[in-house]
Short mmCIF file of C-alpha atoms in Angstrom, two decimals:
data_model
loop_
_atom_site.label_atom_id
_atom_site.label_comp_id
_atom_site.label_asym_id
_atom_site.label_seq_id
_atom_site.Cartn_x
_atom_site.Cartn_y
_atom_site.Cartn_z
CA UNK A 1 -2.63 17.87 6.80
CA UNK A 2 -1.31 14.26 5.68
CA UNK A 3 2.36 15.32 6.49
CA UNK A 4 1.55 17.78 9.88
CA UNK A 5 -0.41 15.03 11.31
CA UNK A 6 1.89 12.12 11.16
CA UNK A 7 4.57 14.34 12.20
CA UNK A 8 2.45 16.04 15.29
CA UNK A 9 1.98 12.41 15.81
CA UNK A 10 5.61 11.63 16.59
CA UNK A 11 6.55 14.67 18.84
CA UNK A 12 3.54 14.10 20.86
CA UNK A 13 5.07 9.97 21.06
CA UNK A 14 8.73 10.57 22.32
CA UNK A 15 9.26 8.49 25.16
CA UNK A 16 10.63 10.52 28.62
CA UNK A 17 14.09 8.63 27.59
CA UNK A 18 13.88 10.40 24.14
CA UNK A 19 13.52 7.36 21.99
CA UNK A 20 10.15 5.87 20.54
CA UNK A 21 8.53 2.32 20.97
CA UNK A 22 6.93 0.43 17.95
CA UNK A 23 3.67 1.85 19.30
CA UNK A 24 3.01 5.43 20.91
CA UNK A 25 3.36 4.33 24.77
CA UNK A 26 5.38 1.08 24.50
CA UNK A 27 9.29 1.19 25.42
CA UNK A 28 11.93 2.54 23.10
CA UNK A 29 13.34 0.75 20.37
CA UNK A 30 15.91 1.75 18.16
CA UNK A 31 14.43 0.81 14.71
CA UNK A 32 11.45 3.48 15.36
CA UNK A 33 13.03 6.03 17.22
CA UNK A 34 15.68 5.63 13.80
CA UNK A 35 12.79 6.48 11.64
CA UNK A 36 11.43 8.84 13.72
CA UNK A 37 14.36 10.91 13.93
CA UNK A 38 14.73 11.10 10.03
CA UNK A 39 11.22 12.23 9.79
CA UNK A 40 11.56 15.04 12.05
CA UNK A 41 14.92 16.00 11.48
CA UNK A 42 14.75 19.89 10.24
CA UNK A 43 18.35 20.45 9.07
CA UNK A 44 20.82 22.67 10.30
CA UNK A 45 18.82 23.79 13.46
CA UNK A 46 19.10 22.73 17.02
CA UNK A 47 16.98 19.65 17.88
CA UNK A 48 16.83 19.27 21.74
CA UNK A 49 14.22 16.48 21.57
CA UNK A 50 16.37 14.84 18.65
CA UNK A 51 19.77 15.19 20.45
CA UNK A 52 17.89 13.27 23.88
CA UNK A 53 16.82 10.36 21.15
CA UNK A 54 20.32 10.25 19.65
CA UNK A 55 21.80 10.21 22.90
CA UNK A 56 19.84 7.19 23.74
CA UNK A 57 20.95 5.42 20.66
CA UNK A 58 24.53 5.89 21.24
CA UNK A 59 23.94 4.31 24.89
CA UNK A 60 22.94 1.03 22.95
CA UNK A 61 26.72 0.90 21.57
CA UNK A 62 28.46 -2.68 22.35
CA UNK A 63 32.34 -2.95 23.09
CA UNK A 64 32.54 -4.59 19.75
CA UNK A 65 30.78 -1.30 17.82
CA UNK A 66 27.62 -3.14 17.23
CA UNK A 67 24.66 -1.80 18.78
CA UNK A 68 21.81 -3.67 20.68
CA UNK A 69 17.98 -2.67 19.59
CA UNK A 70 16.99 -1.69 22.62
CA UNK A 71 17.98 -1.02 26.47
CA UNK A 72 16.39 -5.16 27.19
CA UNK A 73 18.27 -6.82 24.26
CA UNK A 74 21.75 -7.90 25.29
CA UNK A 75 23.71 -8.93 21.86
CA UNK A 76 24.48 -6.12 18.68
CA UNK A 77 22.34 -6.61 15.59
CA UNK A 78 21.15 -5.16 12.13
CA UNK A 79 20.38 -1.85 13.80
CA UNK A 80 24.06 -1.36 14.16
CA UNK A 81 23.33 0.12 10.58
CA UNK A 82 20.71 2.12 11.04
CA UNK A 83 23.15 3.78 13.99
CA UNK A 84 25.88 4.47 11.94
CA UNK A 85 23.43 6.15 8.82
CA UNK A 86 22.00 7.99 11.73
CA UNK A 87 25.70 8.92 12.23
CA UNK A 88 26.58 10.03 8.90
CA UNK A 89 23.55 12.47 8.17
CA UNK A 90 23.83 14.22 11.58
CA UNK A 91 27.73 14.32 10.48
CA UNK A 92 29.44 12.30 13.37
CA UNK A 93 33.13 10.59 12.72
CA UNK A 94 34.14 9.80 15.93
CA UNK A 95 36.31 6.33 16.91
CA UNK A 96 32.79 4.65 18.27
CA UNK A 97 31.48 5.01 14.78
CA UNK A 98 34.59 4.03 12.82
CA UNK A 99 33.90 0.95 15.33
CA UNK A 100 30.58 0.32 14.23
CA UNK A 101 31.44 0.92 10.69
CA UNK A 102 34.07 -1.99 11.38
CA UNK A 103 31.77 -4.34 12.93
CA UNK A 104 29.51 -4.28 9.78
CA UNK A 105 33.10 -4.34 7.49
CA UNK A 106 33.30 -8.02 9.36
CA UNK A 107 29.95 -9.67 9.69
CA UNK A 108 29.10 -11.46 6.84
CA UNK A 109 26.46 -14.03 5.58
CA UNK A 110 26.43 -17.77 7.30
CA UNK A 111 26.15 -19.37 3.92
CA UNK A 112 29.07 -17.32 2.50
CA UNK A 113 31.75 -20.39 3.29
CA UNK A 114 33.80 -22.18 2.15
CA UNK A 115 30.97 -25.65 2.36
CA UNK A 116 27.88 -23.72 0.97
CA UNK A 117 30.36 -22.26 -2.33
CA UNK A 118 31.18 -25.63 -2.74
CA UNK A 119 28.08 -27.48 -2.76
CA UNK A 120 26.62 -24.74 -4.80
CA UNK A 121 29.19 -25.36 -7.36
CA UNK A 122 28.51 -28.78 -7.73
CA UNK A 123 25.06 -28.10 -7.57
CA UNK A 124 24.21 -29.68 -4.53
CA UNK A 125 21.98 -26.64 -3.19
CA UNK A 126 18.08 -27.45 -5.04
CA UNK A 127 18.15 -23.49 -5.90
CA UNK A 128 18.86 -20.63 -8.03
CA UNK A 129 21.45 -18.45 -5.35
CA UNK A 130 24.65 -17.29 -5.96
CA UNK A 131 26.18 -17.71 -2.75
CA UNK A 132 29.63 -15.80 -4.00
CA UNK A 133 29.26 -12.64 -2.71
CA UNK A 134 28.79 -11.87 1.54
CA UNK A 135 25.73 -9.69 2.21
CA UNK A 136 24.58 -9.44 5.55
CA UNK A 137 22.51 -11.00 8.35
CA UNK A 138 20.03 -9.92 11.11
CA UNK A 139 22.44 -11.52 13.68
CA UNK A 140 26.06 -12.23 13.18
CA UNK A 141 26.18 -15.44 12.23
CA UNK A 142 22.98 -15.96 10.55
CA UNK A 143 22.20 -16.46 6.45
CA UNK A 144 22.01 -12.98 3.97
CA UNK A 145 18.59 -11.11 3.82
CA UNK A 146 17.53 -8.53 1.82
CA UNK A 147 16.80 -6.50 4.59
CA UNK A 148 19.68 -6.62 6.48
CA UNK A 149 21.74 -6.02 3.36
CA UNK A 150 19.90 -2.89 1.89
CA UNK A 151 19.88 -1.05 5.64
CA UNK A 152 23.90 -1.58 6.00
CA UNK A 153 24.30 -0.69 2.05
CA UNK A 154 22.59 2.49 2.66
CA UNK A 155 24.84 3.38 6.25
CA UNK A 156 27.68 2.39 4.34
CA UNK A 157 26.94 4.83 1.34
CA UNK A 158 26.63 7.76 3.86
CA UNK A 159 29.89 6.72 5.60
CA UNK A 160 31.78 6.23 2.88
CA UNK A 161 33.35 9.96 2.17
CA UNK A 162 34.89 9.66 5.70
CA UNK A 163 36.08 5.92 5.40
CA UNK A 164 37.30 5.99 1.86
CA UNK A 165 38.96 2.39 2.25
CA UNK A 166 39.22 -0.13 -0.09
CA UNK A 167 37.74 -2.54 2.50
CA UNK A 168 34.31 -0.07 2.68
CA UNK A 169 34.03 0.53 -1.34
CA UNK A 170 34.50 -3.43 -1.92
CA UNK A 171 31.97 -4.78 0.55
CA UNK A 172 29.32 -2.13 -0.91
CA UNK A 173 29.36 -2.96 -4.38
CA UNK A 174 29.78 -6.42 -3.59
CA UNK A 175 26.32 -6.44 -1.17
CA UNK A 176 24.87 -4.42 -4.33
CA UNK A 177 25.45 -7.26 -6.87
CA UNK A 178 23.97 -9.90 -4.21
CA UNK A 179 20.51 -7.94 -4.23
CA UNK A 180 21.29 -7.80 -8.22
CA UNK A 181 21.47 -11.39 -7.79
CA UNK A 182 18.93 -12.14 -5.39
CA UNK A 183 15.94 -10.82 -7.86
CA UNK A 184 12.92 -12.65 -8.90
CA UNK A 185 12.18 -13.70 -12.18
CA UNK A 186 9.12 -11.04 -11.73
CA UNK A 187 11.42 -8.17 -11.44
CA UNK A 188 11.25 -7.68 -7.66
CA UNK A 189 12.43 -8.89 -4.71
CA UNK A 190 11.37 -11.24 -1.59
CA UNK A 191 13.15 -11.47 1.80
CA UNK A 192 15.81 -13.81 0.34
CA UNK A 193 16.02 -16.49 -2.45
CA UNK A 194 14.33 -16.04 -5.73
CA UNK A 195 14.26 -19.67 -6.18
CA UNK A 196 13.77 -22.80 -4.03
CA UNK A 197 13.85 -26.43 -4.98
CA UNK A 198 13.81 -25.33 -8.43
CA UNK A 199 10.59 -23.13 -8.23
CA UNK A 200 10.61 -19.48 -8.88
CA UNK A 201 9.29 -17.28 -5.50
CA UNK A 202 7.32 -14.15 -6.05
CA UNK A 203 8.48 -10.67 -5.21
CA UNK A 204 6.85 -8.46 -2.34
CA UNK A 205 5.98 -4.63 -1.89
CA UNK A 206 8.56 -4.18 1.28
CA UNK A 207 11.69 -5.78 0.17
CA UNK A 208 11.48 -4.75 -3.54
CA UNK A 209 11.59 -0.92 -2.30
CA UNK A 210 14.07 -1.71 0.25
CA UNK A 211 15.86 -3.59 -2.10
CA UNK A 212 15.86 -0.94 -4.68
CA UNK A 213 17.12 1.84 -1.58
CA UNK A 214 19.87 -0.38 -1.09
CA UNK A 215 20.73 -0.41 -4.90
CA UNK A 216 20.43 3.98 -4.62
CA UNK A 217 23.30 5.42 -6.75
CA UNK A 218 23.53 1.88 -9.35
CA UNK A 219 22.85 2.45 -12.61
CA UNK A 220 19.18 2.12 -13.57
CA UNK A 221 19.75 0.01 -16.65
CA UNK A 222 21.43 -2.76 -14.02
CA UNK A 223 17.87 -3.14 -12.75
CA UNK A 224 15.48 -2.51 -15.66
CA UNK A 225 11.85 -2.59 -14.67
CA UNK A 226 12.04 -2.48 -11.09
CA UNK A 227 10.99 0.86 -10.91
CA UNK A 228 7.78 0.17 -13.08
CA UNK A 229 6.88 -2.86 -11.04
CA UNK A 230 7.30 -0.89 -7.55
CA UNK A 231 4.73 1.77 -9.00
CA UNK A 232 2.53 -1.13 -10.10
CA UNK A 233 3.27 -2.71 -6.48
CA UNK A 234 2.61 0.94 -4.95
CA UNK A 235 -0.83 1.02 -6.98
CA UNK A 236 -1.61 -2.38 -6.42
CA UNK A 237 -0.95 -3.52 -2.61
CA UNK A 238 -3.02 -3.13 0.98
CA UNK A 239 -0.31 -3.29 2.63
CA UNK A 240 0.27 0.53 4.22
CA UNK A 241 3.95 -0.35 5.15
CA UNK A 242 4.59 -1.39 1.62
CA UNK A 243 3.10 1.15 0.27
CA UNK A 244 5.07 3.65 2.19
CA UNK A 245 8.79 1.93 1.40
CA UNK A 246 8.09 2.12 -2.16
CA UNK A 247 6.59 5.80 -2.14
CA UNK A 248 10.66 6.69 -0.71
CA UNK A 249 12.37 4.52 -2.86
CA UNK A 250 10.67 5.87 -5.72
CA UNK A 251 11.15 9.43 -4.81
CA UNK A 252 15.23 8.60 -4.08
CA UNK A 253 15.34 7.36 -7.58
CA UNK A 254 13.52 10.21 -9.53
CA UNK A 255 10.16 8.79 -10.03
CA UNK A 256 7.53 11.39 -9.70
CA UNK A 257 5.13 10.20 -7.65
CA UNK A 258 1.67 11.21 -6.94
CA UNK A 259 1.22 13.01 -3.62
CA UNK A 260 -1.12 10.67 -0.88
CA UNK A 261 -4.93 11.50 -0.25
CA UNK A 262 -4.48 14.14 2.48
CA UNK A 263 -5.87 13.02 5.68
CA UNK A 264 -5.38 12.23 9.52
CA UNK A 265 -3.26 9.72 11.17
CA UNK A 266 -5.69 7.94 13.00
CA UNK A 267 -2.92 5.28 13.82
CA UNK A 268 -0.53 4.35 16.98
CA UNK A 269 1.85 3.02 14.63
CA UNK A 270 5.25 5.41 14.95
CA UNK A 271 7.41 3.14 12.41
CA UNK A 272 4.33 3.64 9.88
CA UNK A 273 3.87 7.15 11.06
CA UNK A 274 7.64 7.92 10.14
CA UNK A 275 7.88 5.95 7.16
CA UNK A 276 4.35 8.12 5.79
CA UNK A 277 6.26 11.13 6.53
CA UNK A 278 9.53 10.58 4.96
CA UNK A 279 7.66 9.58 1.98
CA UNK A 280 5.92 12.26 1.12
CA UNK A 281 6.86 14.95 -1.37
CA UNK A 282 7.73 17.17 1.30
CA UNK A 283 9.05 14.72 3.24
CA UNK A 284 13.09 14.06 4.51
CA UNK A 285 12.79 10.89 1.84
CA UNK A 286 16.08 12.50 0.68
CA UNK A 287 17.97 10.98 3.85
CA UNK A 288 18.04 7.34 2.15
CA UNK A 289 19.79 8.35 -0.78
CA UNK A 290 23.18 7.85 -1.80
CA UNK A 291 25.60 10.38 -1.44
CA UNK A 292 27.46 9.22 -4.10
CA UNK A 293 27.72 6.62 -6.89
CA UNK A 294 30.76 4.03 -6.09
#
């Protein structure tokens, strides 16, 4: 019932235009109409209302490869990650993918220069950040988040059997060791410094199990006692979005996690909705996975 109803939930949501909007009813986005289409993706057979959504996505595509998060939004963003992951597990290599791929091979943190290194060297930055490695942002142009840097880790993982470069290889282990370097002291993650003007930030239920899907296919012992304090976080937090990002980053590395209480989705929520779904044991959480360890 828990996983029927979430997912009767999102066919009944599809926009006419084949995408989905944060809300059942509200325009199309690409972020839910992403998750969407990983929860209801079957495998193998013919998707007619998945193809129309993935045909919308791919109208979103900018000159440059990046892709804009929805028809009203004019400049490329993060989501130009969650196209090319989309990409990867429906098994498109085309030349406007390689283009997206290279668009996220180029953008890099703000505060990976030449002026931040330096003053962080000298110790003229009041916090605890390693500033040596690139990450990504939201926006071209703007500082590293977690976030940002987990989604593009994962697209890059599923990408990376078809663009076995160098270039692809370096830039994911690199954006691994800056969420290895961007933990808290209390073994989780936050959206982006674990340390400001000398005082330690806590860790949140979101960005630890995003952080810990963008570390899929590292060595466990590299991060030891995340995965205990993401079940204690799971246990522990009211947040329903949380809880839901660490129930599929648990799953993707091995924990066996209790099932949810069965029950209806009595929500409009279609990013929560997908996220529920993909989470549970019979769920697609498989789709965030690595492919591969580099």
């Amino acid at each position: 019932m828990y996983l029927e109803s979430r997912l009767g939930f999102l066919r009944a949501s599809q926009n006419p235009d084949g995408g989905w909007g944060y809300f059942s009813g509200k325009e199309s986005w690409l972020e839910p109409t992403s998750y969407a289409m990983l929860a209801l993706r079957q495998g193998g057979e013919p998707e007619p209302a998945l193809d129309k959504a993935w045909k919308l996505i791919r109208s979103w595509q900018l000159d440059d490869g990046s892709f804009r998060p929805s028809g009203k939004v004019k400049e490329g963003t993060w989501v130009t990650a969650q196209a090319v992951m989309l990409a990867g597990i429906r098994g498109v290599n085309d030349a406007s993918v390689r283009h997206s791929v290279d668009w996220l091979l180029r953008v890099v943190g703000a505060e990976h220069n030449m002026w931040t290194r330096t003053g962080s060297f000298l110790h003229l930055i009041k916090a605890r950040l390693d500033v040596s490695h690139e990450g990504w942002p939201w926006m071209d142009g703007n500082a590293t988040w977690i976030e940002p840097t987990a989604h593009t880790l994962m697209a890059l993982k599923k990408v990376v059997g078809q663009y076995r470069t160098p270039e692809v290889e370096r830039r994911v282990r690199d954006g691994e060791d800056l969420v290895l370097s961007r933990r808290c002291t209390d073994g989780g993650w936050n959206y982006g410094t674990p340390n400001m003007l000398y005082v330690d930030l806590p860790s949140f239920p979101e960005t630890t199990g995003l952080a810990l899907l963008g570390l899929a296919g590292r060595k466990q012992q590299e991060f030891a006692g995340a995965l205990d304090l993401a079940e204690r976080f799971r246990a522990d937090t009211k947040s329903s979005l949380g809880k839901a990002w660490l129930q599929i980053a648990l799953r993707c590395h091995g924990r066996d996690v209790a099932g949810p209480a069965e029950g209806g989705f009595a929500s409009s929520d279609v990013m929560l909705a997908s996220l529920q779904a993909l989470g549970h044991p019979q769920g697609n959480y498989r789709l965030f996975g690595a492919e591969r360890q580099i």
